[in-house]
Coordinates of C-alpha atoms in Angstrom, one line a residue:
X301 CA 4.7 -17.3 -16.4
X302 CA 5.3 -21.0 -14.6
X303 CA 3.6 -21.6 -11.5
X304 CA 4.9 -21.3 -8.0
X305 CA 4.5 -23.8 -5.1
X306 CA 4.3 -22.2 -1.7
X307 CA 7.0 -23.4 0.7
X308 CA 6.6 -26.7 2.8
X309 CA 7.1 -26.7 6.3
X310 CA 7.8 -30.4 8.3
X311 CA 6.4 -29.6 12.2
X312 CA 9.9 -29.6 13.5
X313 CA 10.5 -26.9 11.2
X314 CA 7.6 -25.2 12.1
X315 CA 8.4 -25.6 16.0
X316 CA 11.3 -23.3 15.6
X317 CA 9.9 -20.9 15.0
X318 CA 8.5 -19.9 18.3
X319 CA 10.0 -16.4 19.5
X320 CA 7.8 -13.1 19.4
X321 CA 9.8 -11.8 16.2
X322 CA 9.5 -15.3 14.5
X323 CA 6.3 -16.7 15.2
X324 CA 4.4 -19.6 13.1
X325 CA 1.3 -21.2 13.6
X326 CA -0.8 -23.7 12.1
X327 CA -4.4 -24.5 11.6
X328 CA -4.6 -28.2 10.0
X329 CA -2.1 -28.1 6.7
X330 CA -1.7 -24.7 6.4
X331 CA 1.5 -22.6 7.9
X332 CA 1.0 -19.2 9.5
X333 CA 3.3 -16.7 9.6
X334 CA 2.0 -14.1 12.6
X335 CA 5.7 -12.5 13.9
X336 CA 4.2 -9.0 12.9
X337 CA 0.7 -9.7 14.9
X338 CA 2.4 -10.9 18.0
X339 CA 2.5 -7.4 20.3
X340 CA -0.7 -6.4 18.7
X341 CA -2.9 -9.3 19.8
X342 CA -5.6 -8.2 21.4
X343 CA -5.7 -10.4 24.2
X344 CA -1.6 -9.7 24.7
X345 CA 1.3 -11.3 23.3
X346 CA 1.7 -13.5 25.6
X347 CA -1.3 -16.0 24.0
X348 CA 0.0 -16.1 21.2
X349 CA 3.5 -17.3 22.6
X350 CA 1.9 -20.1 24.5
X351 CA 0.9 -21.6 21.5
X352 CA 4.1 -20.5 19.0
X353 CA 5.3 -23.4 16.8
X354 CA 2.2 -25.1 17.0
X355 CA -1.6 -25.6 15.9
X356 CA -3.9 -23.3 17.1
X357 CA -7.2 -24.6 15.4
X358 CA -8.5 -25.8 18.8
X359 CA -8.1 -22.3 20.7
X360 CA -9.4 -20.3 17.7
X361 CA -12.7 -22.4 18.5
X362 CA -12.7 -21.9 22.0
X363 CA -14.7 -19.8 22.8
X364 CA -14.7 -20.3 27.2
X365 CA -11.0 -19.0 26.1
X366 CA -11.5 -16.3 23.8
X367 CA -13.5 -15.4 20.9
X368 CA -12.1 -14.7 17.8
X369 CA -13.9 -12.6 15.2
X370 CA -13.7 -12.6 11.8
X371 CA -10.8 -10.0 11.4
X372 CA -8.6 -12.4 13.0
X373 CA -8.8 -15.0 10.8
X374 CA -8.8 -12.5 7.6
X375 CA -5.5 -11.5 9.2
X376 CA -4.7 -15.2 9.1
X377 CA -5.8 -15.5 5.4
X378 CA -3.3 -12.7 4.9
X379 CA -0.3 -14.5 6.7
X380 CA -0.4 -17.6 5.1
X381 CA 3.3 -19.1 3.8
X382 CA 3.2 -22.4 3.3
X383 CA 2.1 -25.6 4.2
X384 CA 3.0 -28.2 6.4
X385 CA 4.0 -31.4 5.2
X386 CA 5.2 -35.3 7.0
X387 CA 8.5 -35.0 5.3
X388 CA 10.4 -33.2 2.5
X389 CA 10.5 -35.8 -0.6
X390 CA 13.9 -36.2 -3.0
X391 CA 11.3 -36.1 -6.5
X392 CA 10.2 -32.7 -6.1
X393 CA 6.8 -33.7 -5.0
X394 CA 5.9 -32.7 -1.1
X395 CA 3.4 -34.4 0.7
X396 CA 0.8 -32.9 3.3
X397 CA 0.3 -33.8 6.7
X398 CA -2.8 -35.9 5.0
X399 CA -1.0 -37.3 2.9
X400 CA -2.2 -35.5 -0.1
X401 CA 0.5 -34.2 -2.8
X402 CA 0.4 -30.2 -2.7
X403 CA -0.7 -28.6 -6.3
X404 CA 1.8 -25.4 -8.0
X405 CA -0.7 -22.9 -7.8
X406 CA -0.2 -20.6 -11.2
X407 CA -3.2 -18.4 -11.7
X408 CA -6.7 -17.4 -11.3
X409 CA -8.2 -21.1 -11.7
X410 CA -6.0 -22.2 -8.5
X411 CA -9.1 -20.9 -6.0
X412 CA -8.6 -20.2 -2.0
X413 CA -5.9 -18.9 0.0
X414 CA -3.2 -20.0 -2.3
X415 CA -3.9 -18.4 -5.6
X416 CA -0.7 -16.6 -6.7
X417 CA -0.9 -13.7 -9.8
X418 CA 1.2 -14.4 -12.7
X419 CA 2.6 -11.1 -13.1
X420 CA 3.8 -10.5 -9.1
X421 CA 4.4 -14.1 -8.3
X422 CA 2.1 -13.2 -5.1
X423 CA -0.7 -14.7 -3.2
X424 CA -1.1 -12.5 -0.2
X425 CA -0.3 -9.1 1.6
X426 CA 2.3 -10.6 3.2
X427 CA 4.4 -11.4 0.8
X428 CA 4.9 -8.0 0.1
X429 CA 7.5 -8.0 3.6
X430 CA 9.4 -10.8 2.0
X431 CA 13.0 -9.5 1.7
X432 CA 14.2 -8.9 -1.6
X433 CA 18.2 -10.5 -2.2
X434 CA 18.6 -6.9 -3.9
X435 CA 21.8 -8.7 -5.4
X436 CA 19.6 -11.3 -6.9
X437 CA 16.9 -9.6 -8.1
X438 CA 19.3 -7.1 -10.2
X439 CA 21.3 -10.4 -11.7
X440 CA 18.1 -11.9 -12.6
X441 CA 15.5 -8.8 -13.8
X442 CA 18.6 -6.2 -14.6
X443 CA 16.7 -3.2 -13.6
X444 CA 17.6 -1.4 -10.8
X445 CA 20.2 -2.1 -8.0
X446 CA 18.8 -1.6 -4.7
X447 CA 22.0 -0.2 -3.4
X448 CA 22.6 2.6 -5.5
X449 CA 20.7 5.6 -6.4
X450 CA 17.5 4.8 -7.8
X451 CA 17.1 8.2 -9.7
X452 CA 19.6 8.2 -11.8
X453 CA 19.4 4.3 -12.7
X454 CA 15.9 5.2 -14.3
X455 CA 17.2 8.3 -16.2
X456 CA 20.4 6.5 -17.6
X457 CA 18.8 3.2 -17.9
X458 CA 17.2 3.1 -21.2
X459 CA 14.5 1.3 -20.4
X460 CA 11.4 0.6 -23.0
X461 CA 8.2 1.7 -21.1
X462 CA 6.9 -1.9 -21.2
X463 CA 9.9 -3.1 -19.6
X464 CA 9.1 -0.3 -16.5
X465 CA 6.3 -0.7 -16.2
X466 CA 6.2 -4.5 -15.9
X467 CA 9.6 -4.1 -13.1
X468 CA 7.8 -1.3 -11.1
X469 CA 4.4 -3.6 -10.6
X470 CA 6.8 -6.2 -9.1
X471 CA 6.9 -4.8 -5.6
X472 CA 10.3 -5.5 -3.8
X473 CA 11.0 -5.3 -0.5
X474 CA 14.3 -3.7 1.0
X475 CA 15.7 -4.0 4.1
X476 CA 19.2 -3.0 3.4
X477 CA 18.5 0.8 5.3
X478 CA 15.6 3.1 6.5
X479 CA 15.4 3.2 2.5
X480 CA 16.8 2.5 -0.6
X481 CA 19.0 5.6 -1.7
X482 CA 17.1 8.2 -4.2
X483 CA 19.4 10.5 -4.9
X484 CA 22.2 10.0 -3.3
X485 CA 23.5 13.3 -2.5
X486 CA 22.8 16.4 -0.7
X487 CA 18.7 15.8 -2.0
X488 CA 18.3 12.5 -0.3
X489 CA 16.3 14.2 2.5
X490 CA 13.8 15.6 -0.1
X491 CA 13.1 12.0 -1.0
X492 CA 12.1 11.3 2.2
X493 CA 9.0 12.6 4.6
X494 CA 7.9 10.6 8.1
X495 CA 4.1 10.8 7.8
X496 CA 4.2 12.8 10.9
X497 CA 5.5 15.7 8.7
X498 CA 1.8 16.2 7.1
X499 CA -0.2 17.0 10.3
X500 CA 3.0 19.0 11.9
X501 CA 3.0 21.1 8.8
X502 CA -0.9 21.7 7.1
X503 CA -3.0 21.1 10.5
X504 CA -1.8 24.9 11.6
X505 CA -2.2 26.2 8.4
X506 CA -5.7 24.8 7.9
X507 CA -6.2 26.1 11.1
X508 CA -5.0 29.3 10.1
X509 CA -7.0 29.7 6.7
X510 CA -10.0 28.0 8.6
X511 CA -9.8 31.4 11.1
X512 CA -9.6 33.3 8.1
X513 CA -12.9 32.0 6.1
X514 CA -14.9 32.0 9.5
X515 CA -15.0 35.9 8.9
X516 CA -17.3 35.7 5.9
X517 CA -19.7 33.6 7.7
X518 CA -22.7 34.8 10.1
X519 CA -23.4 31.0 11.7
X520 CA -20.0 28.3 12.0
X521 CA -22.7 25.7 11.0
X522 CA -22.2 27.6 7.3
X523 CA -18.5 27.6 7.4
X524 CA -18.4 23.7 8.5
X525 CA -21.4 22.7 5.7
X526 CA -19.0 24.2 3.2
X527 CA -16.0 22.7 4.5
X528 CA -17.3 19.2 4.4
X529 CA -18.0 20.1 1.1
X530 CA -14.6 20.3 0.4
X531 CA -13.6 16.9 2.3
X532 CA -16.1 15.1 0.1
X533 CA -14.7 16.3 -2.7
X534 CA -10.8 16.0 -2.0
X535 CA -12.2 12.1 -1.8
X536 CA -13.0 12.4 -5.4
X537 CA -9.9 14.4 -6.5
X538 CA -7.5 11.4 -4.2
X539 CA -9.2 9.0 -6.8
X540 CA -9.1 11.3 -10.0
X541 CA -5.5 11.7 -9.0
X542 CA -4.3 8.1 -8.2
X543 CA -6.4 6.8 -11.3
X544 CA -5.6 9.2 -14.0
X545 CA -2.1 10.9 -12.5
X546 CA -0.3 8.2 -10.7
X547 CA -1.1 5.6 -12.6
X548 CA -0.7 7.1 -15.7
X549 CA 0.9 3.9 -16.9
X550 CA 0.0 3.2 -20.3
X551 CA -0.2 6.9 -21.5
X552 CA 3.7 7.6 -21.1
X553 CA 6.0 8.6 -23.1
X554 CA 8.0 5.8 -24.2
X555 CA 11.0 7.8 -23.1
X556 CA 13.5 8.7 -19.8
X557 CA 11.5 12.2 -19.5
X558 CA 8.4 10.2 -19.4
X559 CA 9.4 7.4 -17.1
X560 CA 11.7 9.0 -14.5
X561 CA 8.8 11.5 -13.9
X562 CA 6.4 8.7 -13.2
X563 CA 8.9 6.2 -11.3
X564 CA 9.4 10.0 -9.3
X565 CA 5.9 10.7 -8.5
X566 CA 4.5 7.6 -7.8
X567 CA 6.6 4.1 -9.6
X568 CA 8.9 4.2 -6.5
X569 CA 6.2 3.4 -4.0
X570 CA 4.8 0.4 -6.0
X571 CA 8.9 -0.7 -6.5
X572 CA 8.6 -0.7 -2.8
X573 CA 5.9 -0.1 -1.1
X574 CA 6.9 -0.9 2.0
X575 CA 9.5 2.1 2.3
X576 CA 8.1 4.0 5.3
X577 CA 9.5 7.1 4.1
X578 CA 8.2 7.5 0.6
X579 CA 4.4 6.8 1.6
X580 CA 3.2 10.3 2.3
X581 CA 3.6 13.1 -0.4
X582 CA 6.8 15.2 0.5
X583 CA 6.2 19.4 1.3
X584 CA 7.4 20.4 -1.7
X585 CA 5.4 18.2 -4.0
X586 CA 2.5 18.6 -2.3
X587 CA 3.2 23.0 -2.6
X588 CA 3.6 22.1 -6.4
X589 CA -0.1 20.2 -6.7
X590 CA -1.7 22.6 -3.9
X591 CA -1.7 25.5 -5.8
X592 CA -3.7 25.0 -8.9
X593 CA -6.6 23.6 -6.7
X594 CA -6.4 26.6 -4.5
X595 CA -6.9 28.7 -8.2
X596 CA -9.6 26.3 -8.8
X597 CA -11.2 26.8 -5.6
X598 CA -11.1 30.8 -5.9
X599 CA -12.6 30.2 -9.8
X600 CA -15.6 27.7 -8.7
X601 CA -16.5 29.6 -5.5
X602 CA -15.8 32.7 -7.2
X603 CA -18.7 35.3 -5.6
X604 CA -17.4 34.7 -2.0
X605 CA -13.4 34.4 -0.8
X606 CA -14.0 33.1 2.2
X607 CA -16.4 30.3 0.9
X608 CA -13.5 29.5 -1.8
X609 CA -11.3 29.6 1.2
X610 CA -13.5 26.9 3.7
X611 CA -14.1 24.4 0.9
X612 CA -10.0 24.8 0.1
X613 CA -9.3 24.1 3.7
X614 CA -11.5 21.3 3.5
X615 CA -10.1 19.6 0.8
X616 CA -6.5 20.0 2.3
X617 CA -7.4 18.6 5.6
X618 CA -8.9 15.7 3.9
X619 CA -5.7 15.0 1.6
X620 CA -3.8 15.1 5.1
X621 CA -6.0 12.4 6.5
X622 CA -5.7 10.4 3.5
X623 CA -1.6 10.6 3.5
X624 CA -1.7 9.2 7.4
X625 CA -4.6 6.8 7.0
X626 CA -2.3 5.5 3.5
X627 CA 1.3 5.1 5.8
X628 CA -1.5 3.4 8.5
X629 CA -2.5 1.0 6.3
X630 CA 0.8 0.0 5.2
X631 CA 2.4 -0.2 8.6
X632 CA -0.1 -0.2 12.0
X633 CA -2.5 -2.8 12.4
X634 CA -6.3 -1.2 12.4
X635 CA -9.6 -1.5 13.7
X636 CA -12.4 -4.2 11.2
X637 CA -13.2 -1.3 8.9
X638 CA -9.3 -0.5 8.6
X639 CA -8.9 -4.0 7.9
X640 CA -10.9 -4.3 5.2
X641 CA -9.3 -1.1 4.0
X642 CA -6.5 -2.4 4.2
X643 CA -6.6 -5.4 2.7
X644 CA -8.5 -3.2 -0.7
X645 CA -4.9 -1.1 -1.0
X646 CA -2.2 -3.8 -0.5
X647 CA -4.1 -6.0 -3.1
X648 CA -3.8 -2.6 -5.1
X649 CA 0.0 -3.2 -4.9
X650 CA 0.2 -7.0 -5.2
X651 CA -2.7 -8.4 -7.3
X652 CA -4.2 -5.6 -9.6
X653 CA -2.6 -2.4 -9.5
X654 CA -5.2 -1.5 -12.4
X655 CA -8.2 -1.4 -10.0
X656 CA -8.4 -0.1 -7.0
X657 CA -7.5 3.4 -6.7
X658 CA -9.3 4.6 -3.6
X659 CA -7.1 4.6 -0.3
X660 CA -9.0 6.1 2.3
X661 CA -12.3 5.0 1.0
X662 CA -14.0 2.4 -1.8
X663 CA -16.4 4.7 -2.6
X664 CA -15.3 5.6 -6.0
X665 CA -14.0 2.7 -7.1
X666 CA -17.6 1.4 -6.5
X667 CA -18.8 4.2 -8.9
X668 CA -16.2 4.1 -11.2
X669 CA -16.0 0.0 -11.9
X670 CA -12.9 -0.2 -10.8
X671 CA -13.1 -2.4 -7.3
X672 CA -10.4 -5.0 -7.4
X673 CA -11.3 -8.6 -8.4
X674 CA -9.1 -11.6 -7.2
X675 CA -9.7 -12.9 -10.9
X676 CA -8.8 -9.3 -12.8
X677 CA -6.4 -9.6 -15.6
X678 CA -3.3 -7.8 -15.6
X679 CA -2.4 -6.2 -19.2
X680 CA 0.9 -6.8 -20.3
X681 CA 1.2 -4.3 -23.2

């Protein structure tokens, strides 16, 4: 796939942009985009105003002003968009502020900030907020339109698996509504579940079967041992699931059953992962999966219901935490270890969707050989 050059930026250019929603900032060559950051700076938004448009190397270093830890320059890291130059050239070839030609940056051997991945034409988090010209992207990849319903355009489409499955792992970003349409009919609202739908709904009924198990137990230290138990292992059943479910991927069927099901349960969210309301699992989805651990659970723990029962209530309030802390790391800025967190899942997305597979922990991917490795190779086939 032919390299891509990040944008170049003269410092007038840069300048302009200098409002709280369209904020740039430089440290030496390199171009800053920190609009999202703005209200969340810790030190107010205000700060980052003062110094909007222009280079903030000096005041990073300050530290009589205010110290800056690491976090905030890996948030930089993830921001970057470009570079700024002395002036824009007419033979294609822009030159730095030093004076220094900039280099397309194509794959893995590029190094730093500015490596890009071959398949996603990506180099950071942030690219995955870019807009996508929905009307450009269907001329040029003739996949799906972003304007009309997405379900049915996957079952009519006739689309090879390979061909899917390379459009799906090239996220796109919409901005033409709350979200692209799904159905587009009277089941659109099925499609779509506000993260604040998963404590609202399971908390009470945790609560509820919580109440019921603490019946069988003499001591509560007994009945919270056992539902620990079952958070610990809902962490290994999020990866199981992600790993060998959701990214089924190369196991499909090479047919519309196959990839309509999969572009359903879980390819829409890489198509765009940035869709606020297709992050968390919707009620009835989740009422479809719930039940045959809650069979497992009465199986496993079979000599005691109401230790079947504490380890099942368990396990579903850890899923619940790991749907929110999923639409946190997509869309609220976190503390350092949500960070880091972060940063592990949206790589997931843009840089190797093959690795990867924990969400609200690393743990397993640690076990399992599958952390996420700037340098990973994407298959193609």
């Amino acid at each position: 796939m032919p390299g891509r050059t990040l944008p170049t930026f003269t410092a007038a250019e840069v300048e302009a942009h200098n409002t709280s929603t369209d904020c740039y900032v430089t440290i030496g060559d390199n171009v800053y985009d920190v609009s999202d950051f703005v209200e969340a700076h810790p030190g107010g938004p205000e700060l980052v105003l003062d110094y909007a448009g222009k280079d903030v190397t000096a005041i990073l270093k300050d530290e009589a002003s205010h110290r800056h830890s690491e976090s905030a320059y890996e948030i930089l890291e993830e921001s970057l968009v470009g570079f700024l130059v002395k002036e824009k050239s007419t033979n294609g070839v822009a030159k730095q502020a030093n004076g220094e030609a900039l280099v397309s940056v194509n794959g893995p051997d590029c190094g730093g900030d500015t490596w890009v991945h071959p398949r996603t034409g990506m180099s950071s988090a942030e690219d995955l907020n870019k807009e996508t010209n929905a009307a450009e992207d269907f001329k040029k990849h003739k996949f799906l339109d972003l304007n009309k319903p997405l379900f049915m355009q996957v079952w009519n489409g006739g689309f090879s698996k390979e061909f899917y499955l390379d459009q799906i792992h090239r996220p796109r970003h919409y901005k033409g509504g709350d979200s692209a349409p799904f159905f587009g009919n009277f089941l659109e609202p099925l499609s779509k579940t506000p993260w604040w739908i998963v404590p609202t709904l399971w908390w009470p009924a945790i609560a509820y079967g919580s109440y019921l198990a603490s019946k069988g137990f003499d001591y509560p230290i007994q009945q919270f041992l056992y539902s620990l138990l079952g958070l610990v292992l809902w962490t290994l059943v999020e990866y199981l699931l992600h790993r060998f479910l959701f990214h089924l991927d190369y196991y499909l069927p090479d047919n519309r059953v196959g990839i309509t099901l999969h572009f359903t349960l879980h390819g829409v969210h890489h198509y765009l992962p940035m869709d606020k309301y297709r992050l968390v699992m919707p009620p009835t989805l989740f009422l479809v999966l719930a039940y045959p651990f809650y069979k497992l659970a009465l199986s496993v723990f079979y000599w005691d219901w109401h230790v079947a029962v504490a380890v099942y209530a368990g396990g579903i309030f850890g899923y619940t935490c790991y749907d929110m802390t999923h639409y946190f790391l997509h869309h609220r800025n976190l503390p350092q270890y949500y960070q880091t967190l972060k940063k592990h899942h949206l790589e997931h997305h843009f840089l190797d969707y093959e690795n990867g597979f924990g969400v609200s922990n690393k743990f397993w991917d640690m076990v399992f050989g599958t952390e996420i490795s700037r340098a990973a190779p994407m298959k193609t086939k």
